Amino acid sequence: MTDPTPDAPRTTSRSVGGDLVFRATVTAAAAIVPLLMAALFIQLALGAWPTIKEFGLRFLYTSTWDPVAEIYGAAPMILGTLVSSIVALLIAIPLSLGVAIFLTEFAPQRLRGPIATMVELLAAIPSVVYGLWGIFVLIPVLRTLVVPVLSAVLGWTPFFSGNFQGNSMLAAGIILSIMILPYISSVAREVIRAVPDSQREAALALGATRWEAVWSAVLPYCSGGILGAIVLGLGRALGETMAVTMVIGNRHDIGVSLLEPGYSMAAAIANEFAEAASTLHLSALAEIGLVLFVITVLVNSFARLLVWRVTRKFGAT
Amino acid sequence: MAVNNSRRRLVSNLMTGATLVAALLAVIPLFAILVHLIYKGASSIDLQFFIKNPAAPGALGGGVANAIMGSAIIVGATAGIALPIGVGAGVYLNEYGKGRFGWMVGFVADVMNGTPSIIVGVFVWTLLVRPMGHFSALAGSVALSILVIPMVTRTTEDMLALVPNSLREAALALGYSRARTSLTIVVRTAWPGITTGILVAIARVTGETAPLLFTALGNLNFKTDIMQPMQTLSLQVYVYATGPFPEWHRLAWGAALVLVMLVFVFGLVARFATKTKYHAR
Amino acid sequence: MPDKIALSTRSLTASFSGKTAVRDISLDFDDHTVTAIIGPSGCGKSTFLRCLNRMHELTPGGTVTGSVMLDGEDIYSASSEPVELRKKVGMVFQKPTPFPTMSIYKNVAAGLLVADKKPDPSRETEIVEKALRGAGLWDEVGDRLKSSAMSLSGGQQQRLCIARAIAPEPKVLLLDEPTSALDPISTQRIEELVHVLKKDFTVIAVTHNMQQASRISDTTAFFYMGDLIEAGPTDLLFTNPSNSRTEDYITGRFG
C-alpha cells in the first residue's frame, strides 16, 4: 500500500498530523494486548521460579503438598483438573452436539431462536452462582437420586466405589459439563452452519434420510471444526475456578472414585493464594498457575486453529 | 429392500428425537437454576437487603449494600480502563491490522479470551498488590480489565468489518482524513454493534469472582475508596455460600439473584441495542 | 464551449501489485464539459477515474506513476496532499453511499466539516439547500431534512450523494458508473442532472452504457485493456470512430 508520504505537507499538516496521532494511538492500544499476554507469562514464570528450582519436574508428578514442611507436588491438582474436565466432556459432548445438530438441522424455524437463546443464557450465569446451586441443589439431588443408582449399577467399578461425600469429582464434573455446554454448542452450530447447503442437498437427492444426510454429508465435512468446539470447551473446563472450588471438595489426594472429593489447579490457587505465607508456598501456587496457563494456551490455540480452518474453508467458497 | 428402508427411516427418526432430547436436557439446568434462584432468593430481598451491610457472623439480617456499591465502582473503573484500549485495539485491527502484527494481536486476543480468570488474578497480585503492599478495588478493576480488553477488541473488529468499504471510500473522497473517516463514519456506523459487544463483556465480568479473590479481596464494610479492599456481589455470594450459617446461605441466594438479574439486564439491553440496529438498516 | 483545460493527465500508469491496469494515459479534460469514459468491463476505466482523486492508491497494492495536472500543479507531486486534493475533486460511486448514521442534512453538510474555511451555521444551511437544489432533490426532501438518509429511495440516495459531493464546491466531479445500480426513471433524472452540473463543474463520468455516454457527454474516451484507444468529441466518436476497435465496441461486436 502506498500511503501518502507526508514529506512536505504544504497546504495543511492538520489532517496528516491527525492521522499520525490516530495511528499511533490505536497501534499502542493494539500493542497492549500481546504485551499483557507476555507480561502475564513472565510474571508467572518469575513467581514460579523458586519452586521450579527447588523441585524441578518432580513438582508435576509427586503428590505431597505440605506447606508446613515446604514440600510441594501438584500431581493431585493436575490430575483432578484433568479428571473433572474429562467427566465434563463425556457429559457435555453428546448433549451439546445434539443441541447443535437439532438447532441447525431439525428444529422448526420458530423454535431455533428461543432454544439457542436459552442455551446461551447458561453461559451468562456467573460461575459463583453455579457453585451456589451446586452446593445447595445439585449435590443433594445427586445424593438422594443419582448416586444410589450409580452405586447400584456401577458400584463394582473403582470409579463409583465407596461412599458419596457430597463435594466430589462427580459434582464438579457435572457442574462443569453444564457450564461448557453453551460454548461447545454455539461453536459447533457456527461450524455446522458453515457447511454449504449443497452438501445436504446432494445427499438428500441421492435418497438419504435426513439423519443420513447429517451423519454422512454434513458432519464429516466439519469434523475438524467440531473437534475444535470440543477442545474449546475443554479449555473452559480446565480453567474454571469458582464453581469447581465450591463443589470439588479440595482434597490433596489422588483418588480413583468419582464419588470422593478431589482438587483442581484453579481451586488450589483460589483457596490458598491469599493465605499463603511462605515464599515457596506462593511460588508453588504460581507454578500451578503457570502450568495451567501453558496448558490452556496450547489447548485454545489448537482449538482456534481447528475452528478457523473450517470456517475459512467454507467462508471462501 | 423395503425392510431396509423402513429401518433407515426409523434410525433417522430416532436420531432426530435424540437431538431433541439433548436440546431439552440442555435447557433443564437453566430453568432449574433460575427457579431455585427465584424461589430461594426472592424471599431474602427486601429494602433492608439493599440498604444494609453484612451483619456480624452468625447474627441475623444484614444486606449487600456494600457489595452492590463495590460492584458498581469496580465494574465502572474496569469500563474506564478497558474500553478505550479494547475499542482502540479493535479499530487498529480493522484499520491497519492486515499484516503479521495484526494477525498476532487478533490471535493473542482469542487465546487470552480462553485464559482462566484466576490466573489473571495471580498476575495482578504480583503486578499491583504485592508492590503496593495491600489489596485494592483498583487491582480488582485492572484484573477485570485484562479480561475485558481482548473480548472488546475482537467484537469491535468484527463489528467494524461489517461496515461496507464503500462508506469508507465515500468519506475519503470527500476529503476526510483517515482518522476522521474511521472515527466519524466507520466506528460511528458500527457503534450499535460495538455497544452490544461491550455490554456482553461487562455483563460477563460483573459476575466474575476468581480474579477478585486476591485483588479486590472483599470487605464487609461499605467502602468507596478505590485504593482499599472492596466487596462485590460475586465475592459476597462466595463468602455467604461457603460460610457455615444458614442465615448466610439465605443471603447468598438473595445476592446471587440480584447478581444474575444484573447480568441478564445487561444482556437484555445488549439484545435491544442489536434489535434497533437492524431496524435502522 | 470554453476550452480552458481543467484537468489533464500525462503518461498516467496505474497498477495493482505490479499488474498494470491503466497504461500511459495522456488526456485533457476541458473546463465545464462532461467527459464520458467508456469501455468493456476490466478495461481500466474505473481505475483511471480513481487516479484522478488519488483513491486508487488506497487499494492494497495500488500504485500510480505519471502526473495529473490540476490548477497548474501535479497532484502526485510530493508536496500535494491527497486529503486536500479530494476536497477539490468530488466523487460519486456506483452504489449510493449515504452515511447511515446521519440525517439528510448532515449528509450534505458532511464535506463542509472538513472545508478549509468552515461555514457558519446559517451559511451552512444555505449551502446545503443550494447543493440539494443543484442535485434536484430539494423539492422531494426540503421538508424532512432531519430524517435519516436511509429513508430515501435508491435514486434519491444517489442524488443525495451528488449533493454531498457538490456542496463543498469542488472543481471537478467524478462519477463512477453513477446509474448502474438504479432503475430507469432514477437513471434518467441523474442524466438530466449531469447536463445542469456542467455549468458549475467539470464532470468526468465512467459508464459502461454507450447510449448513456452519447446522451450525457461532450467528449468521450474509449478505453480497452488498460489503453486509451481513442478520445474526441462525442458525436464524432460515435458516428465516425477513427479506430477499428472503437468501432467494434460501439457497434456492439464485443464487450
PDB file of N, CA, C and O in Angstrom, chain B residues 44-88:
ATOM      1  N   SER B  44     -35.458 -13.306  50.324  1.00  0.00           N
ATOM      2  CA  SER B  44     -34.440 -12.558  51.066  1.00  0.00           C
ATOM      3  C   SER B  44     -34.401 -11.096  50.674  1.00  0.00           C
ATOM      4  O   SER B  44     -33.818 -10.275  51.365  1.00  0.00           O
ATOM      5  N   ILE B  45     -35.002 -10.815  49.528  1.00  0.00           N
ATOM      6  CA  ILE B  45     -34.834  -9.470  49.002  1.00  0.00           C
ATOM      7  C   ILE B  45     -35.926  -8.551  49.518  1.00  0.00           C
ATOM      8  O   ILE B  45     -37.098  -8.723  49.235  1.00  0.00           O
ATOM      9  N   ASP B  46     -35.528  -7.601  50.339  1.00  0.00           N
ATOM     10  CA  ASP B  46     -36.423  -6.530  50.760  1.00  0.00           C
ATOM     11  C   ASP B  46     -35.582  -5.265  50.814  1.00  0.00           C
ATOM     12  O   ASP B  46     -34.402  -5.286  50.438  1.00  0.00           O
ATOM     13  N   LEU B  47     -36.158  -4.219  51.290  1.00  0.00           N
ATOM     14  CA  LEU B  47     -35.440  -2.948  51.295  1.00  0.00           C
ATOM     15  C   LEU B  47     -34.158  -3.051  52.129  1.00  0.00           C
ATOM     16  O   LEU B  47     -33.102  -2.564  51.738  1.00  0.00           O
ATOM     17  N   GLN B  48     -34.284  -3.720  53.304  1.00  0.00           N
ATOM     18  CA  GLN B  48     -33.131  -3.867  54.197  1.00  0.00           C
ATOM     19  C   GLN B  48     -31.940  -4.477  53.457  1.00  0.00           C
ATOM     20  O   GLN B  48     -30.789  -4.124  53.672  1.00  0.00           O
ATOM     21  N   PHE B  49     -32.287  -5.443  52.592  1.00  0.00           N
ATOM     22  CA  PHE B  49     -31.262  -6.186  51.878  1.00  0.00           C
ATOM     23  C   PHE B  49     -30.413  -5.238  51.029  1.00  0.00           C
ATOM     24  O   PHE B  49     -29.210  -5.421  50.882  1.00  0.00           O
ATOM     25  N   PHE B  50     -31.049  -4.200  50.499  1.00  0.00           N
ATOM     26  CA  PHE B  50     -30.321  -3.290  49.613  1.00  0.00           C
ATOM     27  C   PHE B  50     -29.611  -2.172  50.366  1.00  0.00           C
ATOM     28  O   PHE B  50     -28.647  -1.610  49.856  1.00  0.00           O
ATOM     29  N   ILE B  51     -30.098  -1.823  51.566  1.00  0.00           N
ATOM     30  CA  ILE B  51     -29.502  -0.658  52.221  1.00  0.00           C
ATOM     31  C   ILE B  51     -28.594  -1.025  53.392  1.00  0.00           C
ATOM     32  O   ILE B  51     -27.914  -0.180  53.928  1.00  0.00           O
ATOM     33  N   LYS B  52     -28.564  -2.314  53.782  1.00  0.00           N
ATOM     34  CA  LYS B  52     -27.706  -2.686  54.902  1.00  0.00           C
ATOM     35  C   LYS B  52     -26.432  -3.362  54.431  1.00  0.00           C
ATOM     36  O   LYS B  52     -26.393  -3.965  53.358  1.00  0.00           O
ATOM     37  N   ASN B  53     -25.418  -3.286  55.274  1.00  0.00           N
ATOM     38  CA  ASN B  53     -24.193  -4.020  55.033  1.00  0.00           C
ATOM     39  C   ASN B  53     -24.315  -5.372  55.716  1.00  0.00           C
ATOM     40  O   ASN B  53     -25.233  -5.599  56.505  1.00  0.00           O
ATOM     41  N   PRO B  54     -23.399  -6.307  55.445  1.00  0.00           N
ATOM     42  CA  PRO B  54     -23.485  -7.622  56.085  1.00  0.00           C
ATOM     43  C   PRO B  54     -23.467  -7.494  57.606  1.00  0.00           C
ATOM     44  O   PRO B  54     -22.772  -6.645  58.171  1.00  0.00           O
ATOM     45  N   ALA B  55     -24.258  -8.356  58.262  1.00  0.00           N
ATOM     46  CA  ALA B  55     -24.268  -8.376  59.726  1.00  0.00           C
ATOM     47  C   ALA B  55     -23.056  -9.150  60.219  1.00  0.00           C
ATOM     48  O   ALA B  55     -22.356  -9.801  59.440  1.00  0.00           O
ATOM     49  N   ALA B  56     -22.819  -9.088  61.516  1.00  0.00           N
ATOM     50  CA  ALA B  56     -21.713  -9.843  62.109  1.00  0.00           C
ATOM     51  C   ALA B  56     -21.960 -11.330  61.875  1.00  0.00           C
ATOM     52  O   ALA B  56     -23.113 -11.762  61.791  1.00  0.00           O
ATOM     53  N   PRO B  57     -20.886 -12.124  61.743  1.00  0.00           N
ATOM     54  CA  PRO B  57     -21.056 -13.561  61.510  1.00  0.00           C
ATOM     55  C   PRO B  57     -21.997 -14.172  62.530  1.00  0.00           C
ATOM     56  O   PRO B  57     -21.852 -13.936  63.734  1.00  0.00           O
ATOM     57  N   GLY B  58     -22.972 -14.929  62.056  1.00  0.00           N
ATOM     58  CA  GLY B  58     -23.889 -15.606  62.958  1.00  0.00           C
ATOM     59  C   GLY B  58     -25.122 -14.812  63.298  1.00  0.00           C
ATOM     60  O   GLY B  58     -26.150 -15.370  63.633  1.00  0.00           O
ATOM     61  N   ALA B  59     -25.037 -13.488  63.192  1.00  0.00           N
ATOM     62  CA  ALA B  59     -26.198 -12.666  63.520  1.00  0.00           C
ATOM     63  C   ALA B  59     -27.214 -12.708  62.384  1.00  0.00           C
ATOM     64  O   ALA B  59     -26.879 -13.045  61.262  1.00  0.00           O
ATOM     65  N   LEU B  60     -28.448 -12.384  62.707  1.00  0.00           N
ATOM     66  CA  LEU B  60     -29.488 -12.391  61.681  1.00  0.00           C
ATOM     67  C   LEU B  60     -29.487 -11.062  60.924  1.00  0.00           C
ATOM     68  O   LEU B  60     -28.981 -10.060  61.404  1.00  0.00           O
ATOM     69  N   GLY B  61     -30.080 -11.100  59.710  1.00  0.00           N
ATOM     70  CA  GLY B  61     -30.235  -9.871  58.944  1.00  0.00           C
ATOM     71  C   GLY B  61     -28.973  -9.502  58.196  1.00  0.00           C
ATOM     72  O   GLY B  61     -28.071 -10.312  57.992  1.00  0.00           O
ATOM     73  N   GLY B  62     -28.926  -8.263  57.796  1.00  0.00           N
ATOM     74  CA  GLY B  62     -27.791  -7.808  57.004  1.00  0.00           C
ATOM     75  C   GLY B  62     -28.148  -7.790  55.540  1.00  0.00           C
ATOM     76  O   GLY B  62     -29.111  -8.403  55.115  1.00  0.00           O
ATOM     77  N   GLY B  63     -27.338  -7.064  54.779  1.00  0.00           N
ATOM     78  CA  GLY B  63     -27.645  -6.912  53.351  1.00  0.00           C
ATOM     79  C   GLY B  63     -26.402  -6.841  52.502  1.00  0.00           C
ATOM     80  O   GLY B  63     -25.325  -7.276  52.918  1.00  0.00           O
ATOM     81  N   VAL B  64     -26.587  -6.322  51.332  1.00  0.00           N
ATOM     82  CA  VAL B  64     -25.486  -6.322  50.372  1.00  0.00           C
ATOM     83  C   VAL B  64     -25.223  -4.927  49.815  1.00  0.00           C
ATOM     84  O   VAL B  64     -24.695  -4.783  48.716  1.00  0.00           O
ATOM     85  N   ALA B  65     -25.580  -3.885  50.590  1.00  0.00           N
ATOM     86  CA  ALA B  65     -25.384  -2.523  50.097  1.00  0.00           C
ATOM     87  C   ALA B  65     -23.929  -2.300  49.691  1.00  0.00           C
ATOM     88  O   ALA B  65     -23.633  -1.750  48.629  1.00  0.00           O
ATOM     89  N   ASN B  66     -23.011  -2.781  50.555  1.00  0.00           N
ATOM     90  CA  ASN B  66     -21.592  -2.590  50.261  1.00  0.00           C
ATOM     91  C   ASN B  66     -21.177  -3.301  48.983  1.00  0.00           C
ATOM     92  O   ASN B  66     -20.376  -2.802  48.201  1.00  0.00           O
ATOM     93  N   ALA B  67     -21.767  -4.495  48.781  1.00  0.00           N
ATOM     94  CA  ALA B  67     -21.396  -5.288  47.615  1.00  0.00           C
ATOM     95  C   ALA B  67     -21.916  -4.672  46.325  1.00  0.00           C
ATOM     96  O   ALA B  67     -21.224  -4.663  45.302  1.00  0.00           O
ATOM     97  N   ILE B  68     -23.140  -4.135  46.385  1.00  0.00           N
ATOM     98  CA  ILE B  68     -23.689  -3.507  45.181  1.00  0.00           C
ATOM     99  C   ILE B  68     -22.860  -2.286  44.813  1.00  0.00           C
ATOM    100  O   ILE B  68     -22.455  -2.101  43.664  1.00  0.00           O
ATOM    101  N   MET B  69     -22.559  -1.482  45.822  1.00  0.00           N
ATOM    102  CA  MET B  69     -21.724  -0.298  45.584  1.00  0.00           C
ATOM    103  C   MET B  69     -20.364  -0.714  45.030  1.00  0.00           C
ATOM    104  O   MET B  69     -19.860  -0.134  44.061  1.00  0.00           O
ATOM    105  N   GLY B  70     -19.778  -1.733  45.641  1.00  0.00           N
ATOM    106  CA  GLY B  70     -18.456  -2.192  45.219  1.00  0.00           C
ATOM    107  C   GLY B  70     -18.466  -2.692  43.786  1.00  0.00           C
ATOM    108  O   GLY B  70     -17.576  -2.365  42.991  1.00  0.00           O
ATOM    109  N   SER B  71     -19.484  -3.493  43.451  1.00  0.00           N
ATOM    110  CA  SER B  71     -19.576  -3.979  42.069  1.00  0.00           C
ATOM    111  C   SER B  71     -19.658  -2.816  41.099  1.00  0.00           C
ATOM    112  O   SER B  71     -19.004  -2.814  40.050  1.00  0.00           O
ATOM    113  N   ALA B  72     -20.486  -1.814  41.465  1.00  0.00           N
ATOM    114  CA  ALA B  72     -20.651  -0.667  40.569  1.00  0.00           C
ATOM    115  C   ALA B  72     -19.318   0.049  40.379  1.00  0.00           C
ATOM    116  O   ALA B  72     -18.932   0.381  39.251  1.00  0.00           O
ATOM    117  N   ILE B  73     -18.597   0.266  41.491  1.00  0.00           N
ATOM    118  CA  ILE B  73     -17.332   1.003  41.383  1.00  0.00           C
ATOM    119  C   ILE B  73     -16.303   0.199  40.588  1.00  0.00           C
ATOM    120  O   ILE B  73     -15.666   0.697  39.663  1.00  0.00           O
ATOM    121  N   ILE B  74     -16.160  -1.082  40.935  1.00  0.00           N
ATOM    122  CA  ILE B  74     -15.124  -1.885  40.293  1.00  0.00           C
ATOM    123  C   ILE B  74     -15.425  -2.089  38.806  1.00  0.00           C
ATOM    124  O   ILE B  74     -14.543  -1.940  37.956  1.00  0.00           O
ATOM    125  N   VAL B  75     -16.680  -2.384  38.499  1.00  0.00           N
ATOM    126  CA  VAL B  75     -17.023  -2.584  37.082  1.00  0.00           C
ATOM    127  C   VAL B  75     -16.943  -1.255  36.327  1.00  0.00           C
ATOM    128  O   VAL B  75     -16.483  -1.206  35.173  1.00  0.00           O
ATOM    129  N   GLY B  76     -17.342  -0.167  36.991  1.00  0.00           N
ATOM    130  CA  GLY B  76     -17.228   1.146  36.355  1.00  0.00           C
ATOM    131  C   GLY B  76     -15.786   1.485  36.031  1.00  0.00           C
ATOM    132  O   GLY B  76     -15.459   1.912  34.912  1.00  0.00           O
ATOM    133  N   ALA B  77     -14.892   1.260  36.998  1.00  0.00           N
ATOM    134  CA  ALA B  77     -13.475   1.536  36.753  1.00  0.00           C
ATOM    135  C   ALA B  77     -12.929   0.625  35.664  1.00  0.00           C
ATOM    136  O   ALA B  77     -12.117   1.039  34.822  1.00  0.00           O
ATOM    137  N   THR B  78     -13.401  -0.626  35.668  1.00  0.00           N
ATOM    138  CA  THR B  78     -12.980  -1.557  34.610  1.00  0.00           C
ATOM    139  C   THR B  78     -13.346  -1.011  33.240  1.00  0.00           C
ATOM    140  O   THR B  78     -12.533  -1.009  32.314  1.00  0.00           O
ATOM    141  N   ALA B  79     -14.587  -0.534  33.118  1.00  0.00           N
ATOM    142  CA  ALA B  79     -15.025   0.022  31.834  1.00  0.00           C
ATOM    143  C   ALA B  79     -14.137   1.192  31.445  1.00  0.00           C
ATOM    144  O   ALA B  79     -13.713   1.320  30.293  1.00  0.00           O
ATOM    145  N   GLY B  80     -13.812   2.033  32.444  1.00  0.00           N
ATOM    146  CA  GLY B  80     -12.969   3.195  32.157  1.00  0.00           C
ATOM    147  C   GLY B  80     -11.589   2.815  31.662  1.00  0.00           C
ATOM    148  O   GLY B  80     -11.028   3.462  30.775  1.00  0.00           O
ATOM    149  N   ILE B  81     -11.041   1.736  32.229  1.00  0.00           N
ATOM    150  CA  ILE B  81      -9.694   1.316  31.817  1.00  0.00           C
ATOM    151  C   ILE B  81      -9.742   0.550  30.503  1.00  0.00           C
ATOM    152  O   ILE B  81      -8.970   0.802  29.582  1.00  0.00           O
ATOM    153  N   ALA B  82     -10.670  -0.399  30.426  1.00  0.00           N
ATOM    154  CA  ALA B  82     -10.586  -1.402  29.359  1.00  0.00           C
ATOM    155  C   ALA B  82     -11.210  -0.956  28.040  1.00  0.00           C
ATOM    156  O   ALA B  82     -10.724  -1.331  26.974  1.00  0.00           O
ATOM    157  N   LEU B  83     -12.298  -0.177  28.093  1.00  0.00           N
ATOM    158  CA  LEU B  83     -13.000   0.112  26.849  1.00  0.00           C
ATOM    159  C   LEU B  83     -12.174   0.926  25.854  1.00  0.00           C
ATOM    160  O   LEU B  83     -12.121   0.578  24.674  1.00  0.00           O
ATOM    161  N   PRO B  84     -11.489   2.003  26.303  1.00  0.00           N
ATOM    162  CA  PRO B  84     -10.672   2.732  25.323  1.00  0.00           C
ATOM    163  C   PRO B  84      -9.615   1.822  24.681  1.00  0.00           C
ATOM    164  O   PRO B  84      -9.395   1.879  23.477  1.00  0.00           O
ATOM    165  N   ILE B  85      -8.989   0.981  25.496  1.00  0.00           N
ATOM    166  CA  ILE B  85      -7.935   0.113  24.960  1.00  0.00           C
ATOM    167  C   ILE B  85      -8.537  -0.924  24.016  1.00  0.00           C
ATOM    168  O   ILE B  85      -8.055  -1.133  22.900  1.00  0.00           O
ATOM    169  N   GLY B  86      -9.624  -1.572  24.463  1.00  0.00           N
ATOM    170  CA  GLY B  86     -10.220  -2.627  23.647  1.00  0.00           C
ATOM    171  C   GLY B  86     -10.760  -2.092  22.326  1.00  0.00           C
ATOM    172  O   GLY B  86     -10.499  -2.652  21.260  1.00  0.00           O
ATOM    173  N   VAL B  87     -11.500  -0.970  22.392  1.00  0.00           N
ATOM    174  CA  VAL B  87     -12.050  -0.393  21.161  1.00  0.00           C
ATOM    175  C   VAL B  87     -10.902   0.085  20.272  1.00  0.00           C
ATOM    176  O   VAL B  87     -10.895  -0.148  19.061  1.00  0.00           O
ATOM    177  N   GLY B  88      -9.896   0.718  20.883  1.00  0.00           N
ATOM    178  CA  GLY B  88      -8.740   1.187  20.108  1.00  0.00           C
ATOM    179  C   GLY B  88      -8.044   0.043  19.395  1.00  0.00           C
ATOM    180  O   GLY B  88      -7.729   0.136  18.206  1.00  0.00           O
TER     181      GLY B  88
END
